[in-house]
XYZ file of C-alpha atoms in Angstrom:
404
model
C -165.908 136.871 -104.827
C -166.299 133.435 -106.515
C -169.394 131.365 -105.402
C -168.429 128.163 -104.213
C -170.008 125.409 -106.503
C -171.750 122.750 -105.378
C -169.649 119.728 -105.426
C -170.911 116.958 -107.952
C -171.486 113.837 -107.468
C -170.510 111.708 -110.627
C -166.761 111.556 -110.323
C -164.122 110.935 -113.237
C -162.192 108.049 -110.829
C -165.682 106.241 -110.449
C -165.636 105.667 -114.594
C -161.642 104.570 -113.941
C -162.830 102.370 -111.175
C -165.240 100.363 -113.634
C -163.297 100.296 -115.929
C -160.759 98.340 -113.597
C -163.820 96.264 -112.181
C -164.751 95.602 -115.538
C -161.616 93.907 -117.040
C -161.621 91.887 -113.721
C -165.184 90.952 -112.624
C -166.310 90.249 -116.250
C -164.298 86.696 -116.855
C -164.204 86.034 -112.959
C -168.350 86.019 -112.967
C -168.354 84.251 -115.622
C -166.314 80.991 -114.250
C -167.650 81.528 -110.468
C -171.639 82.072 -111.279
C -171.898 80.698 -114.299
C -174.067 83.864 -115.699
C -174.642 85.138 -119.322
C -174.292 88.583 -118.744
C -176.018 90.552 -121.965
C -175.023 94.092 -122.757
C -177.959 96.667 -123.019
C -176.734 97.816 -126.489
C -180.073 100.567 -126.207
C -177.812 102.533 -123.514
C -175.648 104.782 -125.672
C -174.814 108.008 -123.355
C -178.439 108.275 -122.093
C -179.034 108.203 -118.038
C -181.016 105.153 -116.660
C -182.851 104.108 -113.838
C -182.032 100.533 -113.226
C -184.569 98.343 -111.515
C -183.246 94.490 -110.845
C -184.936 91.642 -108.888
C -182.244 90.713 -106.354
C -180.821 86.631 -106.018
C -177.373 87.032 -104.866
C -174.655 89.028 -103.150
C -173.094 89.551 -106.687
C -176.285 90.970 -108.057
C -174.631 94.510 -108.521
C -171.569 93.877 -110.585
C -173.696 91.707 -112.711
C -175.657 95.148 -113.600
C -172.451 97.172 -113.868
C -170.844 94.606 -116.461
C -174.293 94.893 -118.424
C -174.087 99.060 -118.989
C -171.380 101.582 -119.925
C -169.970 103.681 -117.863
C -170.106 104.054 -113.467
C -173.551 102.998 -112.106
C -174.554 104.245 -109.114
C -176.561 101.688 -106.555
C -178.898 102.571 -103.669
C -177.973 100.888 -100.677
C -179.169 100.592 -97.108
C -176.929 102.260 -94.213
C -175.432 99.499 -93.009
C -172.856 99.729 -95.992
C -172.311 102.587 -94.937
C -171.363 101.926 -90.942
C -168.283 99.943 -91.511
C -165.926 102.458 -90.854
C -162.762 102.308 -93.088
C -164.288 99.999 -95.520
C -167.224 101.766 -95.942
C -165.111 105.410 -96.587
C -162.889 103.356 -99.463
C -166.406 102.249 -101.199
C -167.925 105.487 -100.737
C -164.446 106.587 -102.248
C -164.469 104.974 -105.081
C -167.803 104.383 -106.468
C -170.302 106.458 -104.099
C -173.593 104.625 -103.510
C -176.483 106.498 -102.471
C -177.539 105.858 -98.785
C -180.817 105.140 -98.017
C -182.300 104.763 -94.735
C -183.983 100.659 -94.794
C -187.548 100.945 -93.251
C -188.245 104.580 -93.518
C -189.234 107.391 -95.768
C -185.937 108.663 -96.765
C -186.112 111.916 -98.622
C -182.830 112.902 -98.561
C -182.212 109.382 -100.279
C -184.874 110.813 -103.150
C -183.215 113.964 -103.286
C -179.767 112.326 -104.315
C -181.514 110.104 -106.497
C -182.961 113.368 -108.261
C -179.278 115.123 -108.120
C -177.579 112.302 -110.057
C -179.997 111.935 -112.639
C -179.764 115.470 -113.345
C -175.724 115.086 -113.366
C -176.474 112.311 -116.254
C -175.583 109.744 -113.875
C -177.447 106.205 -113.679
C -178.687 104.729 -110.609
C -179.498 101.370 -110.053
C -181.816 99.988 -107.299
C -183.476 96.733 -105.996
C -187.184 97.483 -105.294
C -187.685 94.059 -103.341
C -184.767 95.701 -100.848
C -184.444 92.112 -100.014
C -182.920 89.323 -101.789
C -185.493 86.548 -102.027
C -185.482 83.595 -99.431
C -187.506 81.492 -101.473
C -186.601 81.968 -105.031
C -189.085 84.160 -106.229
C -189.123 87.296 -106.333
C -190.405 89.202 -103.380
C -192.696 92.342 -102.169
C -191.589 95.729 -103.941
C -192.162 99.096 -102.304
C -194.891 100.821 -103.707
C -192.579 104.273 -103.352
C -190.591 103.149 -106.420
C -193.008 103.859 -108.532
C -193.318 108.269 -107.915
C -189.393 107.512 -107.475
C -189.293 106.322 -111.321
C -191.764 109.348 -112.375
C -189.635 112.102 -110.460
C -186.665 110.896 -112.247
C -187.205 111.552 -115.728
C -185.051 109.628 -117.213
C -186.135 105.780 -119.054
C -186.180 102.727 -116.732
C -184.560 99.348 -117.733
C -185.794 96.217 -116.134
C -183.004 93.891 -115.477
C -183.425 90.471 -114.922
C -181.604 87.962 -113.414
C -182.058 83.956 -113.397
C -180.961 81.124 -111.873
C -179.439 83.461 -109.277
C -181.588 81.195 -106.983
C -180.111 78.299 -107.895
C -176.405 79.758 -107.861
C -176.343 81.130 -104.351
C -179.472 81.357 -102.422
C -179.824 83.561 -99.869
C -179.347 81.164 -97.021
C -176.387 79.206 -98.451
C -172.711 80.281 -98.058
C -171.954 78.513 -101.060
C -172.067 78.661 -104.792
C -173.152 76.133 -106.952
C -172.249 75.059 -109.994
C -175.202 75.978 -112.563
C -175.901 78.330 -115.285
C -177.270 81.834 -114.821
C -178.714 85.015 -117.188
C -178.781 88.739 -116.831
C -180.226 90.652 -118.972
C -182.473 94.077 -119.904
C -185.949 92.338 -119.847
C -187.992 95.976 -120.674
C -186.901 99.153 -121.259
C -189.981 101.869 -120.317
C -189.352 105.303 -121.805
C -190.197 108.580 -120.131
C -193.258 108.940 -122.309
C -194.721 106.111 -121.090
C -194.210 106.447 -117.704
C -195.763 109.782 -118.465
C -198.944 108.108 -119.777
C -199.197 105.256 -116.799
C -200.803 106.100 -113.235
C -198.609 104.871 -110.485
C -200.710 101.172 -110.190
C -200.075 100.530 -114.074
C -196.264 101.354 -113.758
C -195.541 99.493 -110.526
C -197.261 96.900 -112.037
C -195.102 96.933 -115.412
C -192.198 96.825 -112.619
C -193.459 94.159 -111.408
C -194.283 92.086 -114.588
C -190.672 93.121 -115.930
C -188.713 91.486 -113.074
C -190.832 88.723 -111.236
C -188.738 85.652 -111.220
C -189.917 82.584 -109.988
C -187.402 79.670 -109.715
C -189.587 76.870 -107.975
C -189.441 75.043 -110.880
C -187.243 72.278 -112.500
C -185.263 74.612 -114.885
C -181.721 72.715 -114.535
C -178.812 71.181 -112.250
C -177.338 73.151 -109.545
C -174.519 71.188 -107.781
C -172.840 71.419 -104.629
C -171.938 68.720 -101.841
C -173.035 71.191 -99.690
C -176.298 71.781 -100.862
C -178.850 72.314 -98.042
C -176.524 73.659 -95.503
C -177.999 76.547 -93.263
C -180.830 76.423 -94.774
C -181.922 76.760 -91.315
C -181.204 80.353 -91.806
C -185.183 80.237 -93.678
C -186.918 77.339 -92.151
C -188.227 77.599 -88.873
C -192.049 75.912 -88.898
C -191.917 72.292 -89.639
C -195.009 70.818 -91.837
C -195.078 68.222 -88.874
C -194.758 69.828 -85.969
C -195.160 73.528 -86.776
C -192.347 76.133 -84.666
C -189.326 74.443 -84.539
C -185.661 74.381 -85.234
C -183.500 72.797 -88.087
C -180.154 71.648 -88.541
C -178.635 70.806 -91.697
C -175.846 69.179 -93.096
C -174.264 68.594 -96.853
C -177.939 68.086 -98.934
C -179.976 67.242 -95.727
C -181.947 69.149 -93.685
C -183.199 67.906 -89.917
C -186.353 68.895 -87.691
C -184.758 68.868 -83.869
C -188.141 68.421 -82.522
C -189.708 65.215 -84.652
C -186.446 64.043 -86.529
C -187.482 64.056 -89.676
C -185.509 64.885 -93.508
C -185.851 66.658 -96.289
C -182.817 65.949 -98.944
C -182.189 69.153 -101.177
C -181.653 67.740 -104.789
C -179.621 69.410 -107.483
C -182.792 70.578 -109.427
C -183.703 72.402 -105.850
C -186.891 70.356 -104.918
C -187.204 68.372 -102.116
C -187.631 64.452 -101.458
C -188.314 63.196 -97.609
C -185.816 61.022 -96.478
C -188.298 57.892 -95.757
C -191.305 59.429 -96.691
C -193.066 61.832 -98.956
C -192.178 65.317 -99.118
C -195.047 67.694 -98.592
C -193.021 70.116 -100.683
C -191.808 69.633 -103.969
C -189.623 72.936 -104.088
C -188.860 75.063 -100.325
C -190.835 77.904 -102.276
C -193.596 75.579 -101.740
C -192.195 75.189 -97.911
C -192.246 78.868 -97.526
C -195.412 79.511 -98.338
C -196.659 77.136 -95.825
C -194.542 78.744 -93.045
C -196.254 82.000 -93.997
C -199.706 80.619 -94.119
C -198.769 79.170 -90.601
C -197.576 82.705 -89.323
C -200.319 84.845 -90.814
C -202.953 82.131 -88.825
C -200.629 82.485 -85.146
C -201.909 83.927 -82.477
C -198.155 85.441 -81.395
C -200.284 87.148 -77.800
C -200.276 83.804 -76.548
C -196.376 83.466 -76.462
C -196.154 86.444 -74.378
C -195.211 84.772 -70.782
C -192.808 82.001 -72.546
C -190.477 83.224 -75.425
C -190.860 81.358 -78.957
C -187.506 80.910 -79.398
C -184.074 81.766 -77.375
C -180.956 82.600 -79.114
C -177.314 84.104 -78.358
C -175.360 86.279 -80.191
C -173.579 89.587 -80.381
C -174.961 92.951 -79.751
C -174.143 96.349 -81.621
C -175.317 99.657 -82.058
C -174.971 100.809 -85.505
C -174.225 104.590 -85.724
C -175.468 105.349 -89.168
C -173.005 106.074 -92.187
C -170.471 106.075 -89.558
C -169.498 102.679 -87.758
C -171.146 99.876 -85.461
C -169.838 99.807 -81.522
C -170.190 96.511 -79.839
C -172.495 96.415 -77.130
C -171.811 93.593 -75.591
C -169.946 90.239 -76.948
C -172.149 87.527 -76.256
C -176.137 88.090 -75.036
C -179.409 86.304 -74.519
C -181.736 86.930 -77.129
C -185.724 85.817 -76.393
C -188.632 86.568 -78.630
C -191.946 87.079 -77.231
C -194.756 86.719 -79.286
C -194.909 90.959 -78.474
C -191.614 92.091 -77.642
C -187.461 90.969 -78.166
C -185.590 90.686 -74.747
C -181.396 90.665 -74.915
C -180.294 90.068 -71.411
C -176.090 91.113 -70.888
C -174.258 90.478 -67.651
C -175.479 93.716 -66.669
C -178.595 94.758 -68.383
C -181.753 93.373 -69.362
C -183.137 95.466 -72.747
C -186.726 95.111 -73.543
C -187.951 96.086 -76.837
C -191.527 95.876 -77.173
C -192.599 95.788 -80.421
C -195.421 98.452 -79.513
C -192.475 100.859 -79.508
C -190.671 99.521 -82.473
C -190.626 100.778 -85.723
C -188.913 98.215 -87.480
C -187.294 94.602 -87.509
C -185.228 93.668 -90.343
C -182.811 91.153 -91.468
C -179.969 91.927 -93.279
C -177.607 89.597 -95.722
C -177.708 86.288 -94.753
C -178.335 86.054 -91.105
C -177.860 89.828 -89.879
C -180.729 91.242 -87.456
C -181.748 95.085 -87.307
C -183.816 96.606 -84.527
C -185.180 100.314 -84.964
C -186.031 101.197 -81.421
C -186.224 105.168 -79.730
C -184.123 106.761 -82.423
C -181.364 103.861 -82.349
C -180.357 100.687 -85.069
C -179.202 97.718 -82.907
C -177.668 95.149 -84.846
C -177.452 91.475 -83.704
C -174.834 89.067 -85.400
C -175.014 85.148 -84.519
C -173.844 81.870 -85.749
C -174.270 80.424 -88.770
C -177.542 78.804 -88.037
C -178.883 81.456 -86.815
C -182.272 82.403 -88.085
C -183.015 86.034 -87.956
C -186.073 85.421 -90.667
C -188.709 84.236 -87.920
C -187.758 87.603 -85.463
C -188.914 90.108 -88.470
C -191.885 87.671 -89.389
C -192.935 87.810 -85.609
C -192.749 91.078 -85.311
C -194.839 91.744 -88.267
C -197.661 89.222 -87.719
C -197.513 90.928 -83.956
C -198.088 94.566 -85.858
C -200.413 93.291 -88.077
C -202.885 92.076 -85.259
C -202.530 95.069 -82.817
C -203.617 97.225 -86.552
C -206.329 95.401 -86.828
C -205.479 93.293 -89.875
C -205.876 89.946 -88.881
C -205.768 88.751 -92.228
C -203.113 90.956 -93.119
C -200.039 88.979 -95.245
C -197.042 90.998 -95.953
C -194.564 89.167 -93.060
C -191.468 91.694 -93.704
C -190.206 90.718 -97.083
């Protein structure tokens, strides 16, 4: 009798599929981003691992118009829980599932099984796109990840991503970007770097920093939800914002910050303690890492409402409930339903994350809960909470890393 082979993982349809993608994405990213996408000519039929620094939602099909061939991303399970939609994606270009948060060998293993199929994989070390413009913390793991691989890494880098679509807008703006194979490091020397000196030439390759006065982005609606970052005011430290068109307001002291075209700041009647909101988020970290959160234990921070889900993993989400009250604590999230009241104390925890723009994740007793709100909903300050909170009980009360 026959041995069954092991089914592979690189498909002939997933080439077909790019193909398709390409003839279509290429001119349409082109008038709707604005990006100089430049072809990695180096590539011929060699396997890749792809490393980008991550600006906007588009991010992937920039890469995939930059290399020959299918390209196969790394991407968190909540692609993968969206039932019908996430079977036709897994269909036709099969990402590799990874679990967000957690040590995810299987994920590895995959990773390891493609690359010796010939396959390339791309993935975005930051697992975050940046809130601020520059680019964020990167995973120490992807380092050993690189080595196990074997294969050369290219560094792609994307800029004015930022300035295109930031993370908090829903918009695009008018404005030019680049993508483009800043560093390719071969197997040899990966070979002859320890795991500090290549996660350092990672680093080096793809750092982007776009608080700076590097062109004209326009949109009328420039500033809107950037609430969805912002949530200490200079003035009057925890607060709430609301914007509108290029403004953004403080509800507690009133006052403005106008978002220009080259993305700084002015103060609408007075000077701007920020020239770009890089600058503004760097001061709401500061403010965070130096917050006692154990004295907001009796009285929550801030109160929200929203929808509640359970996210069954590489399956589907269920909806909990349609509408809850969400508090958090300076030590714990509460969501109160009509009929229950769920406590999840960050001592029992293992992770808070926010997903896309506005998206919440709790990992809590071997379950993903998944909050959705409005617009102007910021699900930022719940994972920077949590964090500082983890941070003290550790011990590491000057400890900085806030989530992302």
């Amino acid at each position: 009798m026959k041995k069954n082979k092991a089914k592979k993982w690189m498909k002939f349809r997933h080439r077909v599929v790019r193909n398709i993608l390409f003839a279509i994405l290429g001119p349409y990213s082109c008038l709707k981003f604005g990006i100089k996408i430049e072809p990695f000519r180096e590539q011929e039929k060699r396997p890749y691992l792809i490393l980008l620094n991550h600006q906007t939602s588009f991010d992937q099909f920039f890469v995939g118009l930059a290399f020959k061939g299918p390209v196969y991303y790394v991407a968190s399970e909540d692609l993968f829980s969206n039932g019908l939609v996430s079977k036709l994606i897994k269909f036709l270009v099969e990402p590799i599932p990874i679990k967000k948060q957690t040590t995810d060998v299987k994920a590895v293993m995959n990773c390891i099984r493609v690359a010796k199929e010939g396959g390339t994989i791309a993935i975005a070390p930051e697992g975050n796109r940046t809130y601020s413009g520059k680019t964020e913390y990167m995973n120490p793991s992807i380092a050993p990840l690189a080595r196990k691989l074997k294969v050369p890494i290219a560094l792609y880098r994307i800029e004015g991503g930022y300035g295109v679509q930031p993370r908090w807008s829903d918009v695009v703006r008018r404005g030019k970007m680049r993508g483009y194979v800043s560093r390719v490091i071969t197997p040899e020397e990966i070979a002859a770097l320890s795991e500090e000196e290549l996660l350092s030439a990672i680093k080096e390759g793809l750092y982007v920093n776009e608080a700076v006065n590097d062109g004209e982005f326009h949109h009328k609606k420039r500033a809107e939800y950037l609430e969805r970052a912002a949530y200490v005011c200079p003035f009057c430290g925890l607060s709430e914002f609301e914007s509108n068109a290029d403004v953004i307001e403080c509800k507690k002291c009133g006052r403005k910050f106008r978002y220009l075209p080259t993305k700084q700041l002015e103060g609408v009647g007075f000077d701007s303690p920020f020239q770009f909101f890089d600058d503004w988020y760097e001061y709401q970290q500061d403010f965070v890492n130096n917050l006692d959160v154990l004295q907001y234990v009796e009285k929550p921070m801030y109160c929200d409402t929203a929808a509640f889900f359970e996210v069954i993993p590489y399956n589907k989400k269920v909806r909990l409930a349609k509408r809850v009250s969400l508090s958090l604590f300076g030590d714990r999230i509460e969501v109160k339903t009509e009929n229950e009241h769920l406590v999840f104390l960050f001592d029992e925890t293992a992770a808070v994350t926010v997903l896309g723009r506005n998206k919440l994740n709790i990992y809590h007793g071997g379950k993903i809960y998944q909050i959705k709100s409005g617009k102007r909903f910021n699900a930022l300050k719940y994972v920077n909470i949590f964090h500082r909170y983890k941070n003290l009980k550790s011990g590491e009360n000057d400890g900085k890393f806030l989530g992302l």
